[in-house]
Coordinates of C-alpha atoms and ligand atoms in Angstrom, one line a residue:
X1 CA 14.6 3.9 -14.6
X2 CA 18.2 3.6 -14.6
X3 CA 19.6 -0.1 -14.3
X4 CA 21.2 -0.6 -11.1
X5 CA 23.3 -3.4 -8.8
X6 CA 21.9 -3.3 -5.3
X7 CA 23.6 -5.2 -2.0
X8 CA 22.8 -6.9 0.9
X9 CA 22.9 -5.0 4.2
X10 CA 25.2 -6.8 6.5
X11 CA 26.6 -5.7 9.8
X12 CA 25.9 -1.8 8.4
X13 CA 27.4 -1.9 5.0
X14 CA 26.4 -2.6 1.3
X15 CA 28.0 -6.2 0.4
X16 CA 28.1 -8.3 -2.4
X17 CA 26.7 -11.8 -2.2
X18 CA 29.2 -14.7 -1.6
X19 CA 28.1 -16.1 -4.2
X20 CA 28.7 -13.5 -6.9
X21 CA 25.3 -13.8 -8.2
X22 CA 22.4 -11.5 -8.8
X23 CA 19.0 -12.0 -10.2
X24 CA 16.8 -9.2 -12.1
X25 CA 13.3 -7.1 -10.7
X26 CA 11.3 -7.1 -13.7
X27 CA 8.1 -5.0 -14.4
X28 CA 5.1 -7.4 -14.6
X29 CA 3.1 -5.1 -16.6
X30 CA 6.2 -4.8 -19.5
X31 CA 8.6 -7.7 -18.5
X32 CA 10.9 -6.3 -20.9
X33 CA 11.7 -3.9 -17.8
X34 CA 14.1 -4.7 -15.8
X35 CA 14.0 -2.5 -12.5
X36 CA 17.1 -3.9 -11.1
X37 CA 19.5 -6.8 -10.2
X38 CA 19.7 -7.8 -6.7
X39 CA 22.0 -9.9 -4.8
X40 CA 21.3 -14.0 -5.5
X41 CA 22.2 -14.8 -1.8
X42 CA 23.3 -18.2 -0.3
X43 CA 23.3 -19.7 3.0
X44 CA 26.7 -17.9 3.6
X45 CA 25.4 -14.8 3.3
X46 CA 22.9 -15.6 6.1
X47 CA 25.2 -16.8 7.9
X48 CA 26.8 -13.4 8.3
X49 CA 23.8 -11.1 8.7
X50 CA 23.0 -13.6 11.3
X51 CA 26.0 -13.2 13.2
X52 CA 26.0 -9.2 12.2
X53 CA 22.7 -9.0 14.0
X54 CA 23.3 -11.5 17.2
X55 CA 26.6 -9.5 17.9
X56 CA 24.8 -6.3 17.8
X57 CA 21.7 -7.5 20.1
X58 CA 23.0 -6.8 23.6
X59 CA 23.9 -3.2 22.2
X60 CA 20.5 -2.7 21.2
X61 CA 18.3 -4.3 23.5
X62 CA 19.8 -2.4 26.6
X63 CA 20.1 1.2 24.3
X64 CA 16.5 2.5 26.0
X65 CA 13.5 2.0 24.0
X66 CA 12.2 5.6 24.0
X67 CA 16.1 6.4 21.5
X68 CA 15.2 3.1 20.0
X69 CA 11.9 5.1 18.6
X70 CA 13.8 8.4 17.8
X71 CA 15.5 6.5 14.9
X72 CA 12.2 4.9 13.8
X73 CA 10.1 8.3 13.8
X74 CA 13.6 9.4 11.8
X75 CA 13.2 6.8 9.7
X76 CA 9.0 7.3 9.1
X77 CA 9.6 10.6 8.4
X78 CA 12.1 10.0 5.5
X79 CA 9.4 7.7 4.2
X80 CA 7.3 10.3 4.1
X81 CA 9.4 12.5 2.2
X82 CA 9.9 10.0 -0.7
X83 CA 6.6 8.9 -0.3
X84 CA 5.9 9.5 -4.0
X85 CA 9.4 7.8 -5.1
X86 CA 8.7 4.9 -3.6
X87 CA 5.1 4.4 -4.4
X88 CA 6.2 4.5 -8.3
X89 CA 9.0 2.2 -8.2
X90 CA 6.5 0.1 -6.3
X91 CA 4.4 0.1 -8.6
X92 CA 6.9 -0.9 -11.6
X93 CA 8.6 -3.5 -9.6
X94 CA 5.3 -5.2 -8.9
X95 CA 2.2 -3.8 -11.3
X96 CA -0.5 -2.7 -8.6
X97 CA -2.2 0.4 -9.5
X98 CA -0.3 4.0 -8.0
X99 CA -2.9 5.1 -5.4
X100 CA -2.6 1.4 -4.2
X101 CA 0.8 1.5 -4.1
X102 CA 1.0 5.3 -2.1
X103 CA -1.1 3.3 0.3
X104 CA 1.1 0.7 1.1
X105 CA 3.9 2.9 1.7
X106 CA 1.7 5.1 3.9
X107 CA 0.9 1.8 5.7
X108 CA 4.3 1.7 6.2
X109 CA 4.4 5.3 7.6
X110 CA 2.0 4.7 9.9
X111 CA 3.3 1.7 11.2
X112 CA 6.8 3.3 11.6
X113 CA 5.3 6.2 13.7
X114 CA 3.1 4.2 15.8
X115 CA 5.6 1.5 17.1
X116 CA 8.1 4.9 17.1
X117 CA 4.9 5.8 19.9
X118 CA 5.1 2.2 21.3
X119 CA 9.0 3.1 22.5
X120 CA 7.5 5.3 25.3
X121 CA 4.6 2.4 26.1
X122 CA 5.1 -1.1 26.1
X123 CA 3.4 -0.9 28.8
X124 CA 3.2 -3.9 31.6
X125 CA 1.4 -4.8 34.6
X126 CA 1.9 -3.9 38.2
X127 CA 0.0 -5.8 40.6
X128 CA -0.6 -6.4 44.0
X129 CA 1.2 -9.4 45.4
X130 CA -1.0 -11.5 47.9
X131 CA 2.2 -11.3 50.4
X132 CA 3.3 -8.1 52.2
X133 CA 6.0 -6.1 51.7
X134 CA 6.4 -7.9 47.9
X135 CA 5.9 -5.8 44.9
X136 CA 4.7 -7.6 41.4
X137 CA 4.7 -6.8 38.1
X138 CA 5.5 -8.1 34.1
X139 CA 7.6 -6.3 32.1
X140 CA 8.5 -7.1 28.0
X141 CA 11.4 -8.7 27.3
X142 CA 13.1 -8.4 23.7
X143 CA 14.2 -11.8 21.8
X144 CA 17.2 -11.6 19.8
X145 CA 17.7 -12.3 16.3
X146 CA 14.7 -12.5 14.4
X147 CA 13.8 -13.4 10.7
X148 CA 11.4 -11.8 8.9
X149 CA 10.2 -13.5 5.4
X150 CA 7.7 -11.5 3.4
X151 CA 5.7 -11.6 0.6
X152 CA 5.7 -9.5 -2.6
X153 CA 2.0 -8.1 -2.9
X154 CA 2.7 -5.7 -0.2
X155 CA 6.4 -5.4 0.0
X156 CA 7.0 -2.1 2.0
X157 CA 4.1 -2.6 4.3
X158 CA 4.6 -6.1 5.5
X159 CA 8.4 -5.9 6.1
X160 CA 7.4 -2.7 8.3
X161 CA 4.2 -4.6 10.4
X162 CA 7.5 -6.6 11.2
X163 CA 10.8 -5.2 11.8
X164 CA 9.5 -1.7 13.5
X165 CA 7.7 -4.2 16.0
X166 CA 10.8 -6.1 16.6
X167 CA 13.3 -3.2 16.8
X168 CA 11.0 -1.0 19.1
X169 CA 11.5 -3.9 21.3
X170 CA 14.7 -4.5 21.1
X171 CA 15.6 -6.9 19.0
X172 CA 18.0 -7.3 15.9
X173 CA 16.6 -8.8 12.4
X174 CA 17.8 -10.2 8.8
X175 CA 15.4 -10.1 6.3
X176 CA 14.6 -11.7 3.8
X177 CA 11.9 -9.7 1.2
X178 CA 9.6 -12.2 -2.1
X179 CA 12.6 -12.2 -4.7
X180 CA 9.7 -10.5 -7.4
X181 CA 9.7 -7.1 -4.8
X182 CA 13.0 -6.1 -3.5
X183 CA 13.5 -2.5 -4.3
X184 CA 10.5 -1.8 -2.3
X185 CA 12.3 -3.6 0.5
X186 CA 15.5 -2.2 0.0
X187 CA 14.0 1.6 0.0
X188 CA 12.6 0.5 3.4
X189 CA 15.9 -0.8 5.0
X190 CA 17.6 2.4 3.1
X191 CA 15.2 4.6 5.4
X192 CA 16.5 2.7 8.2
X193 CA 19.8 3.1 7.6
X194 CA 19.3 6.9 6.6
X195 CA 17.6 7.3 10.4
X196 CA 20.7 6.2 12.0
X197 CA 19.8 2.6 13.0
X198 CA 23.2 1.2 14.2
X199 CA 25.3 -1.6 12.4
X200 CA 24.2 -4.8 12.4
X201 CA 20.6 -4.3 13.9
X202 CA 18.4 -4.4 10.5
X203 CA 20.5 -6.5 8.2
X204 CA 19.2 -7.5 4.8
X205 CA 20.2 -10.3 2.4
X206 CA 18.1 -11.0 -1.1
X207 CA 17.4 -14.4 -2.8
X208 CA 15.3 -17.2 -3.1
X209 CA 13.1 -19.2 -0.4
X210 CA 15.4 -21.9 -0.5
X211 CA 19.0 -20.1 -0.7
X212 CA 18.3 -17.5 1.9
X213 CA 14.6 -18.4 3.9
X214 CA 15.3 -22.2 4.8
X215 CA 18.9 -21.3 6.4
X216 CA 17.6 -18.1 8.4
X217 CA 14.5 -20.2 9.8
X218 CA 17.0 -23.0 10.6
X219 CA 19.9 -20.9 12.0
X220 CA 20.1 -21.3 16.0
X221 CA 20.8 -17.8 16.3
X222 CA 17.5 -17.2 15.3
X223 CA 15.3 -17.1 17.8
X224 CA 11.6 -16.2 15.5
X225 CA 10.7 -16.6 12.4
X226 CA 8.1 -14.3 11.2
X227 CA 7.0 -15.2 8.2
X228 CA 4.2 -13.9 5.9
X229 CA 3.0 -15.9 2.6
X230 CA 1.5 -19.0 1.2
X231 CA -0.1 -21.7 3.5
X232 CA 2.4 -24.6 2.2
X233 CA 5.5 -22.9 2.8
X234 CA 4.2 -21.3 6.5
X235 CA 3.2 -24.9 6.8
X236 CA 7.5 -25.9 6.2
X237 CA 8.3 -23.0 8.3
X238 CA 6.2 -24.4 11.1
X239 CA 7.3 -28.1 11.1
X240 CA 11.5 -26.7 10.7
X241 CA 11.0 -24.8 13.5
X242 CA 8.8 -26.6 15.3
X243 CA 12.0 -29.4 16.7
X244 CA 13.8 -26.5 18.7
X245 CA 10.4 -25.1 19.6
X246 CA 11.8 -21.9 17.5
X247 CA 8.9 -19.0 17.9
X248 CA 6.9 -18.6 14.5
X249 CA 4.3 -16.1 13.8
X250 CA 2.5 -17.3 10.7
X251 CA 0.3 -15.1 8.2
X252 CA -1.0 -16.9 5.5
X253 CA -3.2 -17.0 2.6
X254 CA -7.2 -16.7 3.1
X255 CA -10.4 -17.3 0.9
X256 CA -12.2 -14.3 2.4
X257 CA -16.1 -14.1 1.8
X258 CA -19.1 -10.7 1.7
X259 CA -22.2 -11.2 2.3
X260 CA -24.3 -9.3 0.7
X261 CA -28.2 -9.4 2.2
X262 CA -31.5 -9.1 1.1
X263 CA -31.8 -5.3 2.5
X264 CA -28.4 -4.5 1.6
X265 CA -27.1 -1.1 -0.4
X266 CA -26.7 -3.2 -3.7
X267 CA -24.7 -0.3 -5.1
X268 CA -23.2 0.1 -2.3
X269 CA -21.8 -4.2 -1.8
X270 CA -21.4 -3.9 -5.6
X271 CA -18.6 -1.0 -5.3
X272 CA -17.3 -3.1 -2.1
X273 CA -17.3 -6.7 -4.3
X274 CA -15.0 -5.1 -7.0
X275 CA -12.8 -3.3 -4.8
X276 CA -12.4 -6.6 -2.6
X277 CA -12.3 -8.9 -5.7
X278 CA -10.3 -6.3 -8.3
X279 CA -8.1 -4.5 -6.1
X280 CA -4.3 -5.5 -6.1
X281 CA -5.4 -7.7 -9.0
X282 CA -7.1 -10.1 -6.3
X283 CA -3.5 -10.3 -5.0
X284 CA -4.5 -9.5 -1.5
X285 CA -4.9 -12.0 1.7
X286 CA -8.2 -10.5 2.5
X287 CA -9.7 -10.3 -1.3
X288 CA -12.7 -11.1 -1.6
X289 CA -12.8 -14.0 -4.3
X290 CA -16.1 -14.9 -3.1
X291 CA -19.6 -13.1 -2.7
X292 CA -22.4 -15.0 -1.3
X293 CA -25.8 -13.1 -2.0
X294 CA -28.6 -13.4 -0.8
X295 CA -30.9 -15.1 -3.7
X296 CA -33.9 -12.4 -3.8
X297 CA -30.7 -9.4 -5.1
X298 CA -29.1 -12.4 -6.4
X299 CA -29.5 -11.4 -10.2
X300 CA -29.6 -8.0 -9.8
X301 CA -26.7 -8.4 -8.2
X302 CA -24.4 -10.5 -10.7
X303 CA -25.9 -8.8 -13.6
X304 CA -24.5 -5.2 -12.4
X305 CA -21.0 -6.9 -11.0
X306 CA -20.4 -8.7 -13.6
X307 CA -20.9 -5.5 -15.9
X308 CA -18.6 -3.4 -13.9
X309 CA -16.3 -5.9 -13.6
X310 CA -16.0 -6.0 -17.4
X311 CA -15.7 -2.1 -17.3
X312 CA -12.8 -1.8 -15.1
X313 CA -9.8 -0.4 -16.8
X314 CA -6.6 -2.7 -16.8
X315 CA -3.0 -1.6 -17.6
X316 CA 0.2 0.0 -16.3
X317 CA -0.7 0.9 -12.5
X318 CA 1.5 4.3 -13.3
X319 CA -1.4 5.5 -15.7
X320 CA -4.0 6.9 -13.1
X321 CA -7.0 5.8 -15.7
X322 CA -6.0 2.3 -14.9
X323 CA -7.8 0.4 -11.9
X324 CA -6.3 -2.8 -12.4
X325 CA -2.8 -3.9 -13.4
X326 CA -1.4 -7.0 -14.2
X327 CA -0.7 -10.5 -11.9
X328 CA 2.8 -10.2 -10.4
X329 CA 4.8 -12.8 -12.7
X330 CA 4.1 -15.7 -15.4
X331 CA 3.5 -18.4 -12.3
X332 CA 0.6 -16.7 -10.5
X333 CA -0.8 -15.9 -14.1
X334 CA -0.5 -19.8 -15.0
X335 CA -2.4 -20.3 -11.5
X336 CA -5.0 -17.8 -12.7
X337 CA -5.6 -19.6 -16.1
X338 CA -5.8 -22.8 -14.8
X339 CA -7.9 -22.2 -12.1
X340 CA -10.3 -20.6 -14.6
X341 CA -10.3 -23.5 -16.5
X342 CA -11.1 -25.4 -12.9
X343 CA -14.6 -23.0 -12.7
X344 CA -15.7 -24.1 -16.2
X345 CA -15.1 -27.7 -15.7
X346 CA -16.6 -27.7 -12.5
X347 CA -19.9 -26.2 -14.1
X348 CA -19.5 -23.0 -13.1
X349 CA -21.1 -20.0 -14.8
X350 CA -18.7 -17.9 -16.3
X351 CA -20.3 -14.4 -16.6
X352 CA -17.0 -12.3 -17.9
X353 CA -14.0 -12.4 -18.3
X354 CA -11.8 -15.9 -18.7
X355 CA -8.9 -14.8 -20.5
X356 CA -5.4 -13.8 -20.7
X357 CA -4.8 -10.1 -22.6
X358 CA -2.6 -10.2 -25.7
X359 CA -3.5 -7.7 -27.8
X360 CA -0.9 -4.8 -27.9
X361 CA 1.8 -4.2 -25.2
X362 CA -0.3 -6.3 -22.7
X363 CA 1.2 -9.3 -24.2
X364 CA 4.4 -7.8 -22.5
X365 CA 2.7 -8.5 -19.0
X366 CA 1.1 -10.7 -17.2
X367 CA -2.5 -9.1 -17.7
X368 CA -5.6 -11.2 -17.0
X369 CA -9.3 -10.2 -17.6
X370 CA -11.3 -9.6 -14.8
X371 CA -13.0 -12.9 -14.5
X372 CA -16.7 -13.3 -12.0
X373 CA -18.2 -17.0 -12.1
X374 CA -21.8 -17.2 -11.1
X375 CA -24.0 -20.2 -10.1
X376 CA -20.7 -21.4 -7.9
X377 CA -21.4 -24.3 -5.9
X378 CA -19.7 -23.6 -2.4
X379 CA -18.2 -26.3 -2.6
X380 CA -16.1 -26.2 -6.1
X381 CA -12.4 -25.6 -5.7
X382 CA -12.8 -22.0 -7.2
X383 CA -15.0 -21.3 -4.0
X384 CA -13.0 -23.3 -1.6
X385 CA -8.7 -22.6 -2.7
X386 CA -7.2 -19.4 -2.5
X387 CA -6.6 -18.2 -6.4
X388 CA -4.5 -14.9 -5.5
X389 CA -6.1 -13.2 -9.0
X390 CA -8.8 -11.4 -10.3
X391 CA -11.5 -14.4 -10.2
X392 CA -14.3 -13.6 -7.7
X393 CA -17.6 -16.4 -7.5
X394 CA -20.6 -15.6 -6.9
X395 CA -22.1 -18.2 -4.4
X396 CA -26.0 -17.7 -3.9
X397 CA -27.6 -18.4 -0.6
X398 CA -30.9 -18.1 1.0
X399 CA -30.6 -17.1 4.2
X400 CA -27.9 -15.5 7.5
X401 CA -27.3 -18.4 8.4
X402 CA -26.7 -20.2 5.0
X403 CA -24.7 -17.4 4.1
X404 CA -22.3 -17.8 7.3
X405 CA -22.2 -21.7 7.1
X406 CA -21.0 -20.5 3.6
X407 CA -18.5 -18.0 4.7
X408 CA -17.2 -20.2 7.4
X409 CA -17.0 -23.2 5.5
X410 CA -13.5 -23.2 3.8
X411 CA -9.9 -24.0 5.8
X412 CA -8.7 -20.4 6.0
X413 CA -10.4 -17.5 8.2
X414 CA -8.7 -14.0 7.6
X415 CA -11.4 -11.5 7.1
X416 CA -15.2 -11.4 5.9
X417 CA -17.8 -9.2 5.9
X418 CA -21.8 -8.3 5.6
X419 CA -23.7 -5.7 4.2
X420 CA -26.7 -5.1 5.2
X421 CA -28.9 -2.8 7.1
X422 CA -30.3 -4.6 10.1
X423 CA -28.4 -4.3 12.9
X424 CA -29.4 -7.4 14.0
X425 CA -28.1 -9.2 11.1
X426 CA -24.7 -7.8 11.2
X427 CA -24.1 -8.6 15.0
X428 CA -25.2 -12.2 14.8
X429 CA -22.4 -12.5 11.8
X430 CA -19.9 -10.4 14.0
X431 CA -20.7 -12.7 16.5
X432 CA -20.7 -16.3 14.5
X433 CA -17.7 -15.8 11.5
X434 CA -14.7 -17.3 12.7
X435 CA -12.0 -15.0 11.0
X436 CA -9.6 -12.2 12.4
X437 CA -10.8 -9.6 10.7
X438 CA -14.6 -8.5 10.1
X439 CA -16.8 -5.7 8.0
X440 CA -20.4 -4.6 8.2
X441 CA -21.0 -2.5 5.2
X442 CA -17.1 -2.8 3.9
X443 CA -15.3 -4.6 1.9
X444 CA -12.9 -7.3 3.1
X445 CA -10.3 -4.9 3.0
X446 CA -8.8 -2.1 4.6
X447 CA -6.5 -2.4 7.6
X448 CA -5.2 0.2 9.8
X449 CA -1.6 -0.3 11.7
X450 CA -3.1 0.0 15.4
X451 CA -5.5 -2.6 15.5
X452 CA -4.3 -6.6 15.2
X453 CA -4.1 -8.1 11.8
X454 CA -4.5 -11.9 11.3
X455 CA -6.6 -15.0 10.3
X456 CA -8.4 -18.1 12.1
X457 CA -8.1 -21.5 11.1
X458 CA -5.0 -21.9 8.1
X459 CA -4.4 -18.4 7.6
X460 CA -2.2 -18.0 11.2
X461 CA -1.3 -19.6 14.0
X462 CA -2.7 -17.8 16.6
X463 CA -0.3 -14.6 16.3
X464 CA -2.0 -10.9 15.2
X465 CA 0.8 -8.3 13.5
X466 CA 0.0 -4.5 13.8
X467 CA -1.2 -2.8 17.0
X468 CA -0.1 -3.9 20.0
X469 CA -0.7 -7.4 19.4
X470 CA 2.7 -7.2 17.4
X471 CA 4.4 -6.7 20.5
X472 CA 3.4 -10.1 21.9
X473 CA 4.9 -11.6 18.6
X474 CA 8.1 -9.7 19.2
X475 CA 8.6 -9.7 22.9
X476 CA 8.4 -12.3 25.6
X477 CA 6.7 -11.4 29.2
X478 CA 8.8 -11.7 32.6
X479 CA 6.9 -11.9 35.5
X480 CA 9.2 -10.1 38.7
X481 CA 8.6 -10.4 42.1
X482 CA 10.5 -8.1 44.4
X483 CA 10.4 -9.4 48.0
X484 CA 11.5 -6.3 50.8
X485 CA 10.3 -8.5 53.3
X486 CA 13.6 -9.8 54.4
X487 CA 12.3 -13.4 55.4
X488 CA 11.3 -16.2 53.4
X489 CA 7.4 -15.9 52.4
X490 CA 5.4 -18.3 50.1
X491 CA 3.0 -17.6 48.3
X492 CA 0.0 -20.2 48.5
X493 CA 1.1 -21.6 51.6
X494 CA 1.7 -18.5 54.4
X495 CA -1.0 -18.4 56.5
X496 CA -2.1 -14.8 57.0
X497 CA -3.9 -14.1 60.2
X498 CA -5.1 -10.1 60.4
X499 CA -6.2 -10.7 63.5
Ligands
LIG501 P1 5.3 -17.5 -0.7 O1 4.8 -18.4 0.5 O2 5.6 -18.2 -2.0 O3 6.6 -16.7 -0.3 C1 6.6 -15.9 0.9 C2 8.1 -15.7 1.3 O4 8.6 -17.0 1.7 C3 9.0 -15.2 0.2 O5 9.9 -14.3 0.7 C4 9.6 -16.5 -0.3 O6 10.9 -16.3 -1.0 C5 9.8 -17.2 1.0 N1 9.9 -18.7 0.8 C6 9.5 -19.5 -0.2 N2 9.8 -20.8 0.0 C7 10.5 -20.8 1.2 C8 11.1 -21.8 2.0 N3 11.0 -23.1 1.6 N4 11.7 -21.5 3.1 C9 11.8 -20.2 3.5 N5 11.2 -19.2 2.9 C10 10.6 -19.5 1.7 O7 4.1 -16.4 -0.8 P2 4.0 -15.3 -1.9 O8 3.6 -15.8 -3.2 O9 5.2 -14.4 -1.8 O10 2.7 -14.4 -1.3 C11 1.4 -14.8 -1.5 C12 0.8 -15.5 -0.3 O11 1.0 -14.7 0.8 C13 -0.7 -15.7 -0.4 O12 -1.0 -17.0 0.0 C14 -1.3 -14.7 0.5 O13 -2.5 -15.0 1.0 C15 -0.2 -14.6 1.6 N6 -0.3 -13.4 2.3 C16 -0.8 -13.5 3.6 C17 -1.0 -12.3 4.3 C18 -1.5 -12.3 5.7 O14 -1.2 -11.4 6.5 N7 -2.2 -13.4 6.1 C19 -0.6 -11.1 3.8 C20 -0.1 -11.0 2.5 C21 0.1 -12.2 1.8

């Protein structure tokens, strides 16, 4: 891939930095890659976009919703087109595997078209009003500017869970993408721009969490912060914000738990445990880092995971042999090794894996076996701290309810889930895990755009994304009352008489 400068988007045009600096996208599975170098913003910069997008609000929020969504489905349907494009340089800028990385721009897609769909809805309530001749009902109201910080393990569909929400309701946005994945954010804001979007709604400015994300979530012009990533830094994003009573809408990390039961499809949980606990390199806030089995398939169980675990194929997610790539950069790798080393002094069982890769190019990347602990007590900090790599433990347990005191007991609550065959079994769990999202006979994985996405507990603070739950996040209710009574009337205190 050809070396290239990109720019921050501010008030519609491609602009240096202030500060003149730029810092490089390497590939994690050959850091010798660079992908390319992207602004190295500062708090002027965010200064700018801010006042680019606050200037251009009042435009946008009274430009009717239903054109708002012509230039979204525009903008979804060049995503489509370089669907393939984009999925690649995904996958080189941050190492999960290709079909992986097609899916997260197709989450994208369907995220785009849906709140496209949402421009003709955003529907409200009309009520009767318990006084006559008054008419009642809510409509949405848009914000203003709002920030949107993302992560890097899935960098086109997060941004879009966020800003086609906000701009389908009429706000304007500066955001800020994870400094390891912003090509795949700038290919997003590119679409945007191709679809029409007008000056200074989407605006876009690079850099670190401290040069660019603490002065967006402090500007007053700001008027949300949505912010997906680690628990510490939502936990900084909450207490800044928390002064001016700033809206946040917090996603954050999870320690997400199967269940697999005595009667359950072993083959079945087994294919669902390494998809859960391999997929994205365990780099996904619903992976499932631990399975709690039941102890009568307990052995079976971690004999035949742990042996398909070891089989899995790791390397450059652009070969389509290769089911696992590499961690995203040398500091989550670190975390990885030393959390490994946290398992075996804590008397875990370690049934494969355990090491970093070396030999040949992977010593270029950040590779890391596929690593399964068994005998974990639940406990340990392995079963208990989100690792954010390809570690799963196995926790045994010996009954339902063991297994969802288990599942239950750690500080996050994002997703779960339970196989097994008796109906009974999995609607007592629906019923008694405390987490957003929850499978029977699935992995922990595997959202779709039009239902709500979000955790219990640490993971959020009591915000969904996706469906239309986003539109809570990125609109405010008015209630109206229309009185064509032409006297004073009040409501609790008239006295009605029908007689
Ligand atoms: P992170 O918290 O390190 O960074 C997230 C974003 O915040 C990045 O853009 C980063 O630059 C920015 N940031 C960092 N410090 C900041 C500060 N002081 N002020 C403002 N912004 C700052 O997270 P990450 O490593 O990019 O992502 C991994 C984490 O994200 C994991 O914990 C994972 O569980 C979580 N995650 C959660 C969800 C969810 O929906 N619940 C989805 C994906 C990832």
């Amino acid at each position: 891939m050809e070396k290239k400068i990109y720019k921050n988007y501010i008030n519609g045009e491609w602009v240096e930095s202030a500060s003149g600096c730029t810092f490089e996208d390497r590939n994690p599975a050959d850091n010798r890659e660079v992908i390319g170098e992207f602004q190295r913003s500062n708090p002027e910069d965010v200064k700018r976009a801010v006042e680019a997008a606050k200037n251009a609000y009042d435009k946008w929020r009274l430009y009717p919703a239903p054109k708002r969504a012509e230039i979204l489905f525009k903008a979804a349907e060049i995503l489509v087109k370089r669907k393939e494009d984009f999925a690649k340089q995904m996958t080189q800028e941050m190492g999960k595997v290709l079909k992986e990385t097609r899916g997260d721009v197709q989450e994208a897609i369907d995220m785009t078209y849906y709140m496209a769909g949402e421009g003709r809805r955003q529907f409200g309530q009309t009520t009767p009003s318990e006084l006559p001749n008054k008419f009642a009902m809510s409509v949405r109201q848009p914000m203003g500017v709002c920030a949107l910080i993302t992560p890097w393990n899935f960098p086109m569909a997060i941004p879009s869970w966020k800003l086609m929400p906000a701009l389908i309701c009429g706000n304007t946005a500066v955001f800020k993408p994870a400094t390891d994945t912003p090509l795949s954010a700038y290919n997003l804001v590119k679409a945007c721009e191709e679809a029409g979007i007008p000056k200074g709604v989407v605006n876009f400015v690079t850099g670190t969490g401290s040069e660019v994300g603490g002065p967006l979530m402090k500007n007053e012009d700001v008027k949300l912060v949505s912010f997906t990533g680690s628990t510490v830094v939502g936990r900084t994003v909450s207490e800044t914000c928390a002064p001016t009573f700033k809206h946040t809408n917090l996603e954050m990390g999870g320690k997400n738990a199967i269940m697999v039961m005595e009667d359950a499809n072993l083959d079945l949980a087994i294919e669902g445990a390494i998809w859960g606990g391999f997929g994205t390199t365990g780099q996904r806030c619903t992976a499932a880092s631990r399975v709690i089995v039941h102890k009568k398939v307990y052995q079976e169980f971690a004999e035949k995971f742990a042996a398909r675990a070891k089989g899995l194929k790791i390397g450059n997610g652009l070969d389509p042999q290769v089911e696992m790539g590499p961690s995203i950069n040398d500091s989550q790798l670190k975390t990885v090794i030393s959390y490994v080393e946290i398992g075996k002094k804590e008397g875990a069982k370690l049934m494969t894996g355990g090491n970093r890769l070396v030999k040949g190019d992977y010593i270029h990347g950040f590779f890391h076996e596929p690593t399964v602990f068994a005998e974990v007590d639940p406990q340990m900090r392995i079963a208990q701290e989100e690792i954010f790599g390809p570690v799963v433990a196995l926790i045994p347990c010996d009954s339902l309810q063991n297994a969802i005191d288990i599942c239950n007991g750690v500080v996050y609550g994002l997703s779960a889930s339970i196989y097994t065959q008796d109906v009974n079994k999995a609607f007592v769990a629906i019923r008694d895990i405390y987490t957003g999202i929850f499978y029977v006979n699935s992995s922990t994985i595997g959202a779709e755009v039009h239902l709500p996405f979000g955790g219990t507990k640490q993971t959020g603070n009591g915000h969904r994304e996706a469906g239309t739950a986003a539109l809570d996040v990125f609109s405010e209710w008015k209630t109206v009352y229309v009185d064509y009574s032409g006297k004073l009337q009040k409501a609790q205190i008239d006295d009605l008489n029908i007689s």
